[in-house]
Amino acid sequence: MIPAAKGGTELATKDDKKVADERQKALADALKKIEKNFGKGSIMRMGDKVDTRISTISTGSLALDDALGVGGFPRGRIIEIYGPESSGKTTIALHAVAEVQKQGGTAAYIDAENAMDPKYASALGVNIDDLLLSQPDTGEQGLEIADALVTSGAVDIVVIDSVAALVPRAEIEGEMGDAHVGLQARLMSQALRKLSGSINKTKTIALFINQIREKVGVMFGNPETTPGGRALKFYATIRLEVRRAEQLKDGTNVIGNHTRIKVVKNKVAPPFKVAEVDIMYGHGISQTGEILDMAAEKDIVNKAGSWYSYGDERIGQGKENAKAYLDEHPDVKAEIKAKVRTAYGMDDMPTEENVEAKEEAEQKAEETDLLSGTEEK
């Protein structure tokens, strides 16, 4: 066996370094060429000065904010809400619209079902005077309007209600018995390919409401499916399944529904969490009710039998009486809500309020450091 020449390892190391330098130079040239052709920011290293935090808007429900894991609906993403009829899908969407408007944002509502109730929307906190509303004639028209609104960069949330009602033009112009296989699926697939990039760039929330259909002849497994093909399932960052669990009664009168919202898909936090909320007729999600439920779960409010008590004070027998007490005592309600947020770790979630508060605190800290540095000099 011939012994290795001295300095062989050093030569190999030098060759490796030369190859690595050439590769880095080639990469730098490629990056310059890409930026020249497609504009600055078209490609970058993930560690460069880019805000990697997921900015969110509250859903208007504490329980749902917690279940989503990031404190609300993430900006620049596609959300799908689906479920049976009258389960609360539109209510959740309208609460999200109200939250966007509260923070000074602009909301648009594409009402393909022609079922928008301004009175109910107003009761949920939506400013109907500022809400942009469109009732398109065809699916193509509705999605083109959505694309124009998203591309403008001036709208914070676009709600499409619903995917099932986005009827292709060919189907509207055709006869009643005509078969139009896969038309709507192709329409949705094309629209989402076009929309996804601009939604991310403009940080607009695109919220699609969808219905449920049943597959024919399914013997095993879940026969339920959502219309509009598979594209929306793939493009959606979050998919929420909304179902009524039980009726809420005041004596013999039905006053609302106890609703279960399951996070079926979540790309920004662990999925499969469940939020349970009370949706009251004419009022939407009962925020007092969910504060009470979440507080009882963390022993902030004690529940013994049908009695609720906070500290040494009994606040009501039965949930409705306890809710009425909290509504009459907003200071106690605010105190319990703050404790609930802390107990569930929601103060650290990247909601608009938390991000702004953190930025203000960081700015103040920088100013203090600058002042102390000047004084030392």
Coordinates of C-alpha atoms in Angstrom, one line a residue:
M1 CA 0.0 0.0 0.0
I2 CA 1.4 3.4 -1.0
P3 CA 1.6 5.9 1.9
A4 CA -0.4 9.1 1.5
A5 CA 1.7 12.1 0.6
K6 CA 2.3 14.7 3.3
G7 CA 0.0 17.6 3.0
G8 CA -2.7 15.6 1.1
T9 CA -5.3 16.4 3.7
E10 CA -4.4 20.1 3.5
L11 CA -4.8 20.1 -0.3
A12 CA -8.2 18.4 -0.1
T13 CA -9.3 21.0 2.4
K14 CA -8.1 23.8 0.1
D15 CA -10.0 22.2 -2.8
D16 CA -13.1 21.9 -0.8
K17 CA -12.9 25.5 0.3
K18 CA -12.4 26.6 -3.3
V19 CA -15.4 24.6 -4.4
A20 CA -17.5 26.1 -1.6
D21 CA -16.4 29.6 -2.5
E22 CA -17.3 29.0 -6.1
R23 CA -20.8 27.7 -5.1
Q24 CA -21.4 30.7 -2.9
K25 CA -20.4 33.1 -5.8
A26 CA -22.7 31.2 -8.2
L27 CA -25.6 31.5 -5.6
A28 CA -24.9 35.2 -5.1
D29 CA -25.0 35.7 -8.9
A30 CA -28.2 33.7 -9.2
L31 CA -29.9 35.8 -6.4
K32 CA -28.9 39.1 -8.0
K33 CA -30.3 37.9 -11.3
I34 CA -33.6 36.8 -9.7
E35 CA -33.9 40.2 -7.9
K36 CA -33.1 42.0 -11.2
N37 CA -35.8 40.0 -13.1
F38 CA -38.5 39.8 -10.5
G39 CA -37.9 42.7 -8.1
K40 CA -36.4 43.2 -4.7
G41 CA -37.7 40.8 -2.0
S42 CA -38.7 38.1 -4.5
I43 CA -36.2 35.8 -2.8
M44 CA -34.5 36.1 0.5
R45 CA -32.9 34.1 3.3
M46 CA -35.5 33.3 6.1
G47 CA -33.1 34.6 8.7
D48 CA -32.9 38.1 7.1
K49 CA -34.9 41.0 8.5
V50 CA -38.3 39.5 8.0
D51 CA -41.1 39.6 10.5
T52 CA -41.8 35.9 11.1
R53 CA -44.5 36.5 13.7
I54 CA -48.0 35.5 12.6
S55 CA -50.2 38.6 13.0
T56 CA -53.8 37.6 13.8
I57 CA -57.2 39.2 14.3
S58 CA -59.5 37.9 17.1
T59 CA -62.4 35.8 16.1
G60 CA -64.6 37.6 18.7
S61 CA -64.7 34.4 20.8
L62 CA -62.1 33.7 23.6
A63 CA -62.7 29.9 23.3
L64 CA -62.1 29.9 19.5
D65 CA -59.1 32.2 19.8
D66 CA -57.6 29.7 22.3
A67 CA -58.5 26.6 20.1
L68 CA -56.8 28.2 17.1
G69 CA -53.5 28.4 19.1
V70 CA -52.4 31.8 17.8
G71 CA -55.1 34.1 19.3
G72 CA -57.4 34.4 16.2
F73 CA -57.5 34.2 12.4
P74 CA -54.0 34.6 10.9
R75 CA -53.6 37.5 8.4
G76 CA -52.7 36.6 4.8
R77 CA -54.3 33.2 5.0
I78 CA -57.3 31.3 3.6
I79 CA -59.9 30.1 6.2
E80 CA -62.7 27.7 5.5
I81 CA -65.7 27.4 7.8
Y82 CA -68.2 24.5 7.1
G83 CA -71.0 22.7 8.7
P84 CA -74.7 21.8 8.5
E85 CA -77.4 24.4 8.0
S86 CA -78.1 26.9 10.8
S87 CA -75.0 25.7 12.8
G88 CA -73.5 29.2 13.2
K89 CA -71.1 29.6 10.3
T90 CA -72.2 33.0 9.2
T91 CA -72.3 34.2 12.8
I92 CA -68.6 33.3 13.3
A93 CA -67.8 35.1 10.0
L94 CA -69.7 38.2 11.1
H95 CA -68.0 38.3 14.5
A96 CA -64.6 38.3 12.7
V97 CA -65.8 41.2 10.5
A98 CA -66.9 43.1 13.6
E99 CA -63.4 42.5 15.2
V100 CA -61.7 43.8 12.0
Q101 CA -63.8 46.9 12.0
K102 CA -63.2 47.6 15.7
Q103 CA -59.5 47.8 14.9
G104 CA -60.1 50.3 12.1
G105 CA -59.9 47.8 9.3
T106 CA -62.0 47.4 6.2
A107 CA -64.2 44.4 5.6
A108 CA -65.9 43.1 2.5
Y109 CA -68.8 40.5 2.3
I110 CA -69.5 38.6 -0.9
D111 CA -73.1 37.3 -0.4
A112 CA -73.5 34.7 -3.1
E113 CA -76.5 33.2 -1.1
N114 CA -78.3 36.5 -1.1
A115 CA -79.1 35.9 2.6
M116 CA -77.4 38.8 4.4
D117 CA -79.4 40.1 7.3
P118 CA -78.2 43.7 8.1
K119 CA -80.2 43.8 11.3
Y120 CA -78.5 40.6 12.7
A121 CA -75.1 41.8 11.5
S122 CA -75.6 45.1 13.3
A123 CA -76.6 43.2 16.5
L124 CA -73.3 41.3 16.3
G125 CA -71.3 44.6 16.2
V126 CA -70.8 45.0 12.5
N127 CA -70.8 48.6 11.2
I128 CA -73.1 48.0 8.2
D129 CA -72.6 51.5 6.9
D130 CA -68.8 50.8 6.3
L131 CA -69.2 47.1 5.2
L132 CA -68.5 46.5 1.5
L133 CA -71.3 44.2 0.2
S134 CA -71.5 42.4 -3.1
Q135 CA -74.3 40.0 -4.3
P136 CA -72.8 38.6 -7.5
D137 CA -74.8 37.0 -10.3
T138 CA -72.3 34.2 -11.1
G139 CA -69.5 32.4 -9.4
E140 CA -66.9 33.9 -11.8
Q141 CA -68.2 37.4 -11.0
G142 CA -68.0 36.8 -7.2
L143 CA -64.4 35.4 -7.3
E144 CA -63.3 38.2 -9.7
I145 CA -64.7 40.8 -7.2
A146 CA -62.8 39.0 -4.4
D147 CA -59.6 39.0 -6.4
A148 CA -59.9 42.8 -7.1
L149 CA -60.5 43.6 -3.4
V150 CA -57.6 41.4 -2.2
T151 CA -55.2 42.8 -4.9
S152 CA -56.1 46.4 -3.9
G153 CA -54.4 45.7 -0.5
A154 CA -56.9 48.0 1.2
V155 CA -59.2 45.3 2.6
D156 CA -58.4 43.4 5.8
I157 CA -61.0 40.6 5.5
V158 CA -63.1 39.2 2.6
V159 CA -65.9 36.8 3.4
I160 CA -67.3 34.6 0.7
D161 CA -70.7 33.2 1.7
S162 CA -70.9 30.5 0.4
V163 CA -68.7 28.4 -1.9
A164 CA -71.7 26.2 -2.7
A165 CA -73.6 29.2 -4.0
L166 CA -70.8 30.3 -6.4
V167 CA -72.6 28.9 -9.5
P168 CA -70.6 28.8 -12.7
R169 CA -71.9 31.0 -15.6
A170 CA -72.4 28.0 -17.8
E171 CA -74.7 26.4 -15.3
I172 CA -76.8 29.6 -14.9
E173 CA -77.1 30.0 -18.7
G174 CA -77.9 26.3 -19.3
E175 CA -81.1 24.3 -18.9
M176 CA -82.3 22.9 -15.6
G177 CA -81.5 19.2 -16.4
D178 CA -78.0 19.8 -18.0
A179 CA -75.1 18.0 -16.4
H180 CA -72.1 20.2 -15.5
V181 CA -69.6 17.7 -14.1
G182 CA -66.6 19.3 -12.2
L183 CA -67.4 22.9 -13.4
Q184 CA -67.5 24.4 -9.9
A185 CA -64.4 22.4 -8.8
R186 CA -62.4 23.8 -11.8
L187 CA -63.6 27.3 -11.1
M188 CA -62.5 27.1 -7.4
S189 CA -59.2 25.5 -8.3
Q190 CA -58.4 28.3 -10.8
A191 CA -59.5 31.1 -8.5
L192 CA -57.5 29.8 -5.5
R193 CA -54.3 29.5 -7.7
K194 CA -54.8 33.1 -8.6
L195 CA -55.8 34.4 -5.1
S196 CA -53.4 32.6 -2.8
G197 CA -50.3 34.7 -3.8
S198 CA -52.1 38.1 -3.5
I199 CA -53.8 37.1 -0.2
N200 CA -50.3 36.4 1.3
K201 CA -48.7 39.6 -0.1
T202 CA -51.5 41.9 1.0
K203 CA -52.1 40.1 4.4
T204 CA -55.8 39.9 3.7
I205 CA -57.9 37.2 5.5
A206 CA -60.0 35.3 2.9
L207 CA -62.8 33.5 4.8
F208 CA -64.8 31.0 2.8
I209 CA -68.1 29.6 4.2
N210 CA -69.0 26.2 2.9
Q211 CA -71.9 23.8 3.2
I212 CA -72.1 20.0 3.5
R213 CA -73.1 17.4 1.0
E214 CA -73.4 13.6 1.3
K215 CA -71.6 11.1 -1.0
V216 CA -73.9 8.6 -2.6
G217 CA -73.3 4.9 -1.8
V218 CA -70.7 5.3 1.0
M219 CA -71.0 2.3 3.3
F220 CA -68.0 2.8 5.6
G221 CA -66.5 6.1 6.8
N222 CA -67.9 9.6 6.8
P223 CA -70.2 10.1 3.8
E224 CA -70.1 13.9 4.3
T225 CA -68.1 16.1 2.0
T226 CA -67.9 19.8 1.1
P227 CA -68.8 21.2 -2.4
G228 CA -66.3 23.0 -4.6
G229 CA -63.8 20.2 -5.1
R230 CA -60.6 19.6 -3.2
A231 CA -58.7 22.8 -3.9
L232 CA -60.0 24.7 -1.0
K233 CA -59.1 21.9 1.4
F234 CA -55.5 22.2 0.3
Y235 CA -55.2 26.0 0.1
A236 CA -56.9 26.6 3.5
T237 CA -54.6 27.3 6.4
I238 CA -57.4 26.7 8.9
R239 CA -60.6 24.6 8.4
L240 CA -63.3 24.8 11.1
E241 CA -66.2 22.4 11.4
V242 CA -69.2 23.9 13.1
R243 CA -72.0 21.8 14.6
R244 CA -74.9 22.4 17.0
A245 CA -74.5 20.3 20.2
E246 CA -77.7 21.1 22.1
Q247 CA -80.5 23.6 22.3
L248 CA -80.4 26.3 25.0
K249 CA -83.8 26.9 26.6
D250 CA -85.4 29.5 28.9
G251 CA -88.3 27.4 30.3
T252 CA -89.9 26.0 27.1
N253 CA -88.6 28.7 24.8
V254 CA -85.4 27.9 22.7
I255 CA -83.1 30.9 23.1
G256 CA -80.0 29.6 21.3
N257 CA -77.7 26.7 20.6
H258 CA -74.6 25.3 22.4
T259 CA -72.2 24.9 19.4
R260 CA -69.1 22.9 19.0
I261 CA -66.3 24.3 16.7
K262 CA -63.6 21.8 15.8
V263 CA -60.3 22.9 14.2
V264 CA -60.1 20.2 11.6
K265 CA -56.9 21.6 9.9
N266 CA -54.4 24.2 11.2
K267 CA -51.1 25.0 9.6
V268 CA -50.0 27.6 12.2
A269 CA -50.7 25.6 15.5
P270 CA -51.6 22.1 16.5
P271 CA -55.0 21.1 15.0
F272 CA -58.0 19.1 16.4
K273 CA -58.7 21.4 19.3
V274 CA -62.4 22.0 20.1
A275 CA -64.1 25.3 21.2
E276 CA -67.6 25.2 22.7
V277 CA -69.6 28.4 22.6
D278 CA -73.2 29.5 23.2
I279 CA -74.8 31.1 20.1
M280 CA -77.9 33.1 21.3
Y281 CA -80.6 33.9 18.8
G282 CA -80.4 37.6 17.8
H283 CA -77.2 38.2 19.7
G284 CA -74.5 35.9 18.3
I285 CA -71.8 34.3 20.4
S286 CA -72.3 34.8 24.2
Q287 CA -68.9 36.1 25.3
T288 CA -70.1 36.2 28.9
G289 CA -71.1 32.5 28.7
E290 CA -67.7 31.4 27.3
I291 CA -65.8 33.5 29.9
L292 CA -67.9 31.7 32.6
D293 CA -67.2 28.2 31.1
M294 CA -63.5 28.8 30.7
A295 CA -63.2 30.3 34.2
A296 CA -65.0 27.3 35.7
E297 CA -62.6 24.9 33.8
K298 CA -59.6 26.6 35.3
D299 CA -61.2 27.0 38.8
I300 CA -61.2 30.8 38.6
V301 CA -65.0 30.5 39.1
N302 CA -66.1 27.7 41.4
K303 CA -69.1 25.6 40.3
A304 CA -70.8 23.5 42.9
G305 CA -73.9 21.8 41.7
S306 CA -75.9 24.5 39.8
W307 CA -74.3 27.4 41.8
Y308 CA -71.5 29.6 40.5
S309 CA -69.3 31.5 42.9
Y310 CA -66.3 33.9 42.5
G311 CA -64.1 34.3 45.5
D312 CA -66.4 34.3 48.6
E313 CA -69.4 35.6 46.6
R314 CA -72.1 33.5 45.0
I315 CA -72.9 35.0 41.5
G316 CA -75.9 32.9 40.5
Q317 CA -77.8 29.7 40.5
G318 CA -77.7 28.2 37.0
K319 CA -75.6 29.5 34.0
E320 CA -78.1 32.1 32.8
N321 CA -78.3 33.8 36.2
A322 CA -74.5 33.8 36.6
K323 CA -74.3 35.3 33.1
A324 CA -76.8 38.0 34.0
Y325 CA -74.8 38.8 37.2
L326 CA -71.6 39.3 35.1
D327 CA -73.4 41.5 32.6
E328 CA -74.7 43.7 35.5
H329 CA -71.2 43.9 37.0
P330 CA -68.7 44.7 34.2
D331 CA -65.8 45.3 36.6
V332 CA -66.1 41.7 37.9
K333 CA -66.5 40.4 34.3
A334 CA -63.3 42.2 33.2
E335 CA -61.4 40.9 36.2
I336 CA -62.4 37.3 35.5
K337 CA -61.7 37.7 31.7
A338 CA -58.2 39.0 32.5
K339 CA -57.5 35.9 34.7
V340 CA -58.9 33.6 32.0
R341 CA -56.6 35.1 29.4
T342 CA -53.6 34.6 31.7
A343 CA -54.6 31.1 32.7
Y344 CA -54.9 30.0 29.0
G345 CA -51.7 31.8 28.0
M346 CA -53.5 34.1 25.6
D347 CA -51.5 37.2 26.6
D348 CA -48.5 35.7 24.7
M349 CA -50.4 35.0 21.5
P350 CA -49.6 37.3 18.5
T351 CA -52.9 39.2 18.3
E352 CA -52.9 42.8 17.0
E353 CA -53.3 44.1 20.6
N354 CA -50.5 42.0 22.0
V355 CA -48.1 42.8 19.1
E356 CA -48.8 46.5 19.5
A357 CA -48.4 46.4 23.3
K358 CA -45.1 44.5 22.8
E359 CA -43.8 46.9 20.2
E360 CA -44.7 49.9 22.5
A361 CA -42.8 48.2 25.4
E362 CA -39.8 47.6 23.2
Q363 CA -39.8 51.2 22.0
K364 CA -40.0 52.5 25.5
A365 CA -37.1 50.2 26.6
E366 CA -35.0 51.5 23.7
E367 CA -35.8 55.1 24.6
T368 CA -34.8 54.5 28.3
D369 CA -31.5 52.8 27.2
L370 CA -30.7 55.8 24.9
L371 CA -31.5 58.3 27.7
S372 CA -29.4 56.4 30.3
G373 CA -26.5 56.2 27.8
T374 CA -26.7 60.0 27.2
E375 CA -26.6 60.6 30.9
E376 CA -23.6 58.4 31.4
K377 CA -21.7 60.4 28.8

